[in-house]
Coordinates of C-alpha atoms and ligand atoms in Angstrom, one line a residue:
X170 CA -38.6 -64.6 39.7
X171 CA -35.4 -63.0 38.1
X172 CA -32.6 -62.6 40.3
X173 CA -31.7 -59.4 42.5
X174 CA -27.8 -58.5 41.6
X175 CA -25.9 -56.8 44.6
X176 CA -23.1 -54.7 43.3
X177 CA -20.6 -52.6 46.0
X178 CA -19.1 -49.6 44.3
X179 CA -15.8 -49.0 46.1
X180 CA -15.5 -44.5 46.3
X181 CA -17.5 -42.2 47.2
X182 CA -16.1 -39.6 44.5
X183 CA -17.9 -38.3 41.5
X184 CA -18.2 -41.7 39.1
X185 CA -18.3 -44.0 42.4
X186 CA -21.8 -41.8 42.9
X187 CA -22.9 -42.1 39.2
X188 CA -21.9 -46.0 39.2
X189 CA -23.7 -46.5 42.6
X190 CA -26.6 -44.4 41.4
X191 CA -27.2 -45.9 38.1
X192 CA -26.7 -49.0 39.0
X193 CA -29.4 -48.7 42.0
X194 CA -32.0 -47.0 39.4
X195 CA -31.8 -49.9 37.4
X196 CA -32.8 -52.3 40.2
X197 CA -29.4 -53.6 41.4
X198 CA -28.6 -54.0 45.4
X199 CA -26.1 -51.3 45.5
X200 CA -23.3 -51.1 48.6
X201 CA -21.6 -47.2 47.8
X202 CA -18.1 -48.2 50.2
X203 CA -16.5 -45.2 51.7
X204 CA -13.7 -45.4 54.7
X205 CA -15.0 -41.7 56.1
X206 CA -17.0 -42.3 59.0
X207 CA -19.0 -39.3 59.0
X208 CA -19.1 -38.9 55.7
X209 CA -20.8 -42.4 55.3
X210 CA -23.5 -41.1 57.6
X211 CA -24.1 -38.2 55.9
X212 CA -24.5 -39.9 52.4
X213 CA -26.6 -42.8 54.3
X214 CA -29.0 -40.1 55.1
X215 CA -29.2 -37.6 52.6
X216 CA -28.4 -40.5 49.5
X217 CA -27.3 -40.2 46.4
X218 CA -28.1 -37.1 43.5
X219 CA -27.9 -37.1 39.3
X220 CA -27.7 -34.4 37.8
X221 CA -28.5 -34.9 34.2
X222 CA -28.9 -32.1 31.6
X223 CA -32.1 -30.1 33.5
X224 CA -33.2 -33.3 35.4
X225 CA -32.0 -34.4 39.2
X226 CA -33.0 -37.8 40.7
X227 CA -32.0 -38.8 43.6
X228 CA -31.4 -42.7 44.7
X229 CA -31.1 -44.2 48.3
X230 CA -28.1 -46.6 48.1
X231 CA -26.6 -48.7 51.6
X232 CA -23.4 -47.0 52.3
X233 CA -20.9 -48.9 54.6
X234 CA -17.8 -48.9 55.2
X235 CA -16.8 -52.5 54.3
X236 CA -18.1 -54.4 51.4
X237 CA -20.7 -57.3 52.1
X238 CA -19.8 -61.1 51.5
X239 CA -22.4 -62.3 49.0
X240 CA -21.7 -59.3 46.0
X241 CA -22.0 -60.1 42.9
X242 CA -19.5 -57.5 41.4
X243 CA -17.5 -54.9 43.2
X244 CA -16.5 -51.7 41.0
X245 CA -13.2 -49.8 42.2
X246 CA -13.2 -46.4 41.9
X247 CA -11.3 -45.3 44.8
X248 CA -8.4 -42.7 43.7
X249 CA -4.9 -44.8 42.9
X250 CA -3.3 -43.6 46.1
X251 CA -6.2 -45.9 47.9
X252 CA -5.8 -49.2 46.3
X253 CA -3.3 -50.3 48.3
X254 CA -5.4 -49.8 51.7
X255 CA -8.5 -51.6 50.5
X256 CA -9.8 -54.9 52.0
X257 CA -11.2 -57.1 49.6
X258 CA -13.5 -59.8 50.2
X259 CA -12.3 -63.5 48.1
X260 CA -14.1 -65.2 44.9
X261 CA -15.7 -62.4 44.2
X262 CA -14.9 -60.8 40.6
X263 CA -14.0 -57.3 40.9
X264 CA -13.9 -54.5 38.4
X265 CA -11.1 -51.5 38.5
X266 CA -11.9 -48.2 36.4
X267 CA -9.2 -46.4 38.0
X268 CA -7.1 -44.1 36.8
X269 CA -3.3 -44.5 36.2
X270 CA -1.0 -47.1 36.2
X271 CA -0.3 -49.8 39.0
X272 CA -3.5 -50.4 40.2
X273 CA -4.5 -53.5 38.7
X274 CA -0.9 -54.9 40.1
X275 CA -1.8 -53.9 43.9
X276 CA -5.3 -55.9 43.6
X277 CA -3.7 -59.1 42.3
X278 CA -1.3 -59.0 45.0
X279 CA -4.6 -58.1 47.1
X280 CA -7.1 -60.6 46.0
X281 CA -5.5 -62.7 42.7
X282 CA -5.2 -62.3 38.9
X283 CA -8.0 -64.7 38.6
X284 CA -10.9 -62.5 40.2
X285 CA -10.0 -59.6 38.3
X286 CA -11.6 -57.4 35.5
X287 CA -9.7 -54.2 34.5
X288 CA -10.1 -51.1 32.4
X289 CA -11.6 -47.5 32.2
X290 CA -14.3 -45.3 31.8
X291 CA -14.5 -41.9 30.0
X292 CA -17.8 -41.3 31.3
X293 CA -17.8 -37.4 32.7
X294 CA -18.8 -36.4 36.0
X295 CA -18.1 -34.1 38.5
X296 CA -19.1 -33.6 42.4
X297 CA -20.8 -30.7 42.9
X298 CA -21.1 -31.6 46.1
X299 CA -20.7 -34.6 48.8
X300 CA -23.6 -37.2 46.9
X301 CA -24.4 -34.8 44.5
X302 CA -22.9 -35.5 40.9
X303 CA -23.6 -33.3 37.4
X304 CA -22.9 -36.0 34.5
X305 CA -21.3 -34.0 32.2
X306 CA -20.9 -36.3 29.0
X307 CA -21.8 -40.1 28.6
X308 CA -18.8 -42.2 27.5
X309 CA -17.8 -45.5 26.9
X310 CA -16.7 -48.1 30.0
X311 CA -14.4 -50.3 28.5
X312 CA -12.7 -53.5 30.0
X313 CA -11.3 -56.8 30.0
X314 CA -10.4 -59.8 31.7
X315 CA -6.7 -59.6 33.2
X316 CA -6.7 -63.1 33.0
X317 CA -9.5 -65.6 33.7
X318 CA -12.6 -63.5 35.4
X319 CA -15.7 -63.9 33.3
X320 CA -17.0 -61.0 31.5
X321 CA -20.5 -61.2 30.4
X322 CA -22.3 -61.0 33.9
X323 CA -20.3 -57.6 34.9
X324 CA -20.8 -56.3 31.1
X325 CA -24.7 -57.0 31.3
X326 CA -24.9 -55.5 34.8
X327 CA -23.4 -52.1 33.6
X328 CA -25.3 -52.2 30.7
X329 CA -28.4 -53.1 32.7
X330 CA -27.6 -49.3 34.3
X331 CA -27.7 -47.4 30.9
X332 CA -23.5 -47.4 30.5
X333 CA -22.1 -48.5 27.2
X334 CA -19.8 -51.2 27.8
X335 CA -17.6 -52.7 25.5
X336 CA -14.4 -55.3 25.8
X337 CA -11.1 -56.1 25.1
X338 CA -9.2 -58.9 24.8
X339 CA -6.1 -56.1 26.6
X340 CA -7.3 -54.8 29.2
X341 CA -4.0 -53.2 30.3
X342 CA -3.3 -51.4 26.7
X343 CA -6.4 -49.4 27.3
X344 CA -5.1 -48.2 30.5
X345 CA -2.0 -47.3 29.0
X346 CA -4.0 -45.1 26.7
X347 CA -5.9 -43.3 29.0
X348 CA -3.0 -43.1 31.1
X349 CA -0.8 -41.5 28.1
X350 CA -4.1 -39.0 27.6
X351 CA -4.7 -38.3 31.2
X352 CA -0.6 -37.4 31.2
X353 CA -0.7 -34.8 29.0
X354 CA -4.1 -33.3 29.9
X355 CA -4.6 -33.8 33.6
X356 CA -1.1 -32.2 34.5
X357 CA -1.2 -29.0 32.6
X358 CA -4.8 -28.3 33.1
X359 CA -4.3 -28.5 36.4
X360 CA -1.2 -25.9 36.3
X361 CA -2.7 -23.7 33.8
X362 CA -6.6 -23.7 36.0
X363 CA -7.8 -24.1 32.4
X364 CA -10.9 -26.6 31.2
X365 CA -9.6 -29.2 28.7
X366 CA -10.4 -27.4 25.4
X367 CA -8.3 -24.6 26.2
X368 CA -5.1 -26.8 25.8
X369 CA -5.6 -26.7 22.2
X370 CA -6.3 -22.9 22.0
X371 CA -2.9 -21.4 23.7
X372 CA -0.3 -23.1 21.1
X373 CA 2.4 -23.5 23.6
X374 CA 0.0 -26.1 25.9
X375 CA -1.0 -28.0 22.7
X376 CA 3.0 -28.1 22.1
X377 CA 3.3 -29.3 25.6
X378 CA 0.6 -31.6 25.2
X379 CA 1.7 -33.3 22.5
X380 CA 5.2 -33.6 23.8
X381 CA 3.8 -35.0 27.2
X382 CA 1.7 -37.2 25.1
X383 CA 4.8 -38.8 23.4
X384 CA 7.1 -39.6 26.5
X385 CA 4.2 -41.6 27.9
X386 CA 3.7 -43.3 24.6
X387 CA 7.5 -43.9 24.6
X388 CA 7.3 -45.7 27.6
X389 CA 4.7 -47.9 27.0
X390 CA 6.7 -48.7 24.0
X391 CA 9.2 -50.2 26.3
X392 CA 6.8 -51.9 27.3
X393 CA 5.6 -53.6 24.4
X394 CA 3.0 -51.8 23.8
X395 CA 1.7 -50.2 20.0
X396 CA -1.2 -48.6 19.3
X397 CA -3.0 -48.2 16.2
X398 CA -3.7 -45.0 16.0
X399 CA -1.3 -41.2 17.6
X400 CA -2.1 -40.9 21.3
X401 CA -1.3 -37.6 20.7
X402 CA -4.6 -37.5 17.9
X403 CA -6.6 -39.0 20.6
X404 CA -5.5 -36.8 23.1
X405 CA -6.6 -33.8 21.2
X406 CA -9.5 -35.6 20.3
X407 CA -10.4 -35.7 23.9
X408 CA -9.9 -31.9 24.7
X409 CA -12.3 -31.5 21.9
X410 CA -15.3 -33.5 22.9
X411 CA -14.5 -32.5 26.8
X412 CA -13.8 -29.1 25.8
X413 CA -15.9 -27.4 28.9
X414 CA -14.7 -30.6 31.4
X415 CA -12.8 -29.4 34.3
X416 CA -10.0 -32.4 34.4
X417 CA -10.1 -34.6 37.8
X418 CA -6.6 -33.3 38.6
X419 CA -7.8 -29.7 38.1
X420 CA -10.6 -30.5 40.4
X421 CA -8.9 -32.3 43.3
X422 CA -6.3 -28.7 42.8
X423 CA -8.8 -26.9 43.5
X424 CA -10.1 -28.5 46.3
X425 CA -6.8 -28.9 47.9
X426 CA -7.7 -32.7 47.4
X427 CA -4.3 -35.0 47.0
X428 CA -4.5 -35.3 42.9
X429 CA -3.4 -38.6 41.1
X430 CA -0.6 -37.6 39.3
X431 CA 1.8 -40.3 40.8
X432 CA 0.2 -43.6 39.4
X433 CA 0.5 -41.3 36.2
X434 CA 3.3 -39.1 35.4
X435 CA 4.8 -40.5 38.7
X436 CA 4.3 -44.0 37.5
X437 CA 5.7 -42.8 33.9
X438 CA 9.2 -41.5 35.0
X439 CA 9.8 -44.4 37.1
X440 CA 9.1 -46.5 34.3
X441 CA 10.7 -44.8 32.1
X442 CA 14.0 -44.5 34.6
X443 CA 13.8 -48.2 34.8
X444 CA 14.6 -48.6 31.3
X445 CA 16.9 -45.7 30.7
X446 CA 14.4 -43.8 29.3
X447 CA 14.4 -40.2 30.3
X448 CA 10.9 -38.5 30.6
X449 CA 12.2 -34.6 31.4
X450 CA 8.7 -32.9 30.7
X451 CA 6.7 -35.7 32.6
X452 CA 9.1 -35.6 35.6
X453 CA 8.7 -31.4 35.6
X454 CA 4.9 -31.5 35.9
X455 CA 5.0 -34.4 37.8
X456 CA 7.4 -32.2 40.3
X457 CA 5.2 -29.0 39.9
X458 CA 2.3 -30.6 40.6
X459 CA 3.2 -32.2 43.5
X460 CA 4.6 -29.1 44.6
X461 CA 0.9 -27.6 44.1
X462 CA -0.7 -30.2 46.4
X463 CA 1.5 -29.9 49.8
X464 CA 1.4 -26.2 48.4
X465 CA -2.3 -26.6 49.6
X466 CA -1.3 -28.4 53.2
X467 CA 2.2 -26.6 54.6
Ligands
PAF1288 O1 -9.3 -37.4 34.4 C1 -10.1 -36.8 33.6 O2 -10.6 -35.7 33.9 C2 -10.5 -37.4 32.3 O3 -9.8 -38.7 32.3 C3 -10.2 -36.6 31.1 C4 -10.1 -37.5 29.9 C5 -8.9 -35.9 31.2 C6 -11.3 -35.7 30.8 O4 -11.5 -34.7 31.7

């Protein structure tokens, strides 16, 4: 008799639902964590929905608000504000997707180095609704070890659910990638209330863009970091193929959510400060958009 996995997918939000809901279609023992009472009743019962192209399914998934001993993988995807409240259970490997910079840090101090799998996803979703997700655009999950945490049981699991996974041997240069994208395009779509295509269609936000694109990349620099290709090519690479995406910043704006744009541009400047690097168009929508958000609560 084959095994039954259990996997707890850590977030509620709109890829913690297409994890949890993939994962439980393809026979896994899901846990979906959330910390919102209410809300963890109101998922319990109404479950978890996929929209995909014209077709909806809807999976049942066990939603708690702490994760279970006995898991054989737990997948973060709590926003990067949250990772430093999480309780984690020990010697279990655990998988961050998150976006921005810092989180894989907070969880070592958390759990260990050794436990840990890192990277990111640029699988598309967005929450239409508490549960309810529209998959936008399949991407690629991509991850590593950050140091001794086997990969091949996590990698078949997701691959089990339909994702395609691949891996790296540097986990944390991918996140500086997608941290150096999600710079440039997360801020100004945000500010501008535009979908990510338009970026490259009003020359003065692909001018930003680009100049976004490169402070981040300047940092990482100082960091050691090289990459093989412009991040500022992949970057416009990504407002093609996500052209009609509303960005996750421009969707927490408009919900008056609290955005991520600390453990990215936030996390940027600071870096960049600590090495005398100035970062003047990072640190300006870094300010504006955290002006937007208490905007939204004052
Ligand atoms: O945060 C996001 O929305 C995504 O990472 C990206 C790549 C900007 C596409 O919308």
């Amino acid at each position: 008799m084959s095994k039954t996995y259990s996997v707890s997918v850590v977030g509620p939000g709109a890829l913690g639902c297409l994890f949890a809901g993939k994962l439980a279609k393809a026979g896994v023992r899901v846990h979906l964590i959330d910390y919102q009472q209410e809300r963890i009743h109101r998922l319990a019962k109404n479950g978890i929905e996929i929209i995909e192209g014209d077709q909806s399914e809807k999976y049942n998934v066990h939603v708690t608000g702490h994760i279970p001993s006995m898991q054989d993988l737990i997948i973060i995807l709590v926003k990067s504000y949250c990772t430093a409240n999480l309780t984690l259970p020990p010697d279990i490997p655990i998988l961050t997707l998150q976006n921005g910079l810092g989180n894989v840090e907070t969880l070592c101090k958390k759990t260990g180095a050794e436990n840990l799998l890192a990277g990111i996803t640029t699988e598309a979703s967005t929450l239409l609704e508490e549960g309810k997700v529209l998959h936008t655009a399949s991407g690629i999950t991509l991850f590593g070890s950050w140091t001794t945490a086997s990969i091949k049981e996590p990698k078949e699991l997701l691959e089990r659910a339909g994702f395609r996974v691949e891996t790296t041997n540097s986990p944390s240069q991918v996140i500086w990638e997608k941290t150096a994208v999600n710079a440039g395009i997360n801020p100004l779509t945000a500010i501008l209330n535009v979908p990510n295509g338009m970026l490259l269609k009003i020359r003065e936000a692909r001018e930003l863009l680009r100049e976004l694109v490169i402070e981040a990349s300047k940092v990482a620099g100082t960091e050691g970091y090289r990459f093989s290709r412009s991040l500022v090519e992949v970057a416009e690479e990504v407002c093609e193929n996500t052209a009609n995406n509303i960005s996750s910043m421009l969707q927490d704006i408009r919900a008056g959510k609290r955005t991520e744009i600390d453990a990215i541009s936030g996390e940027i400047v600071r870096r960049g400060t600590s090495t005398f690097l100035t970062t003047p168009r990072t640190k300006m929508v870094y300010q504006i958009i955290r002006s937007m958000e208490q905007r939204a609560i004052i």
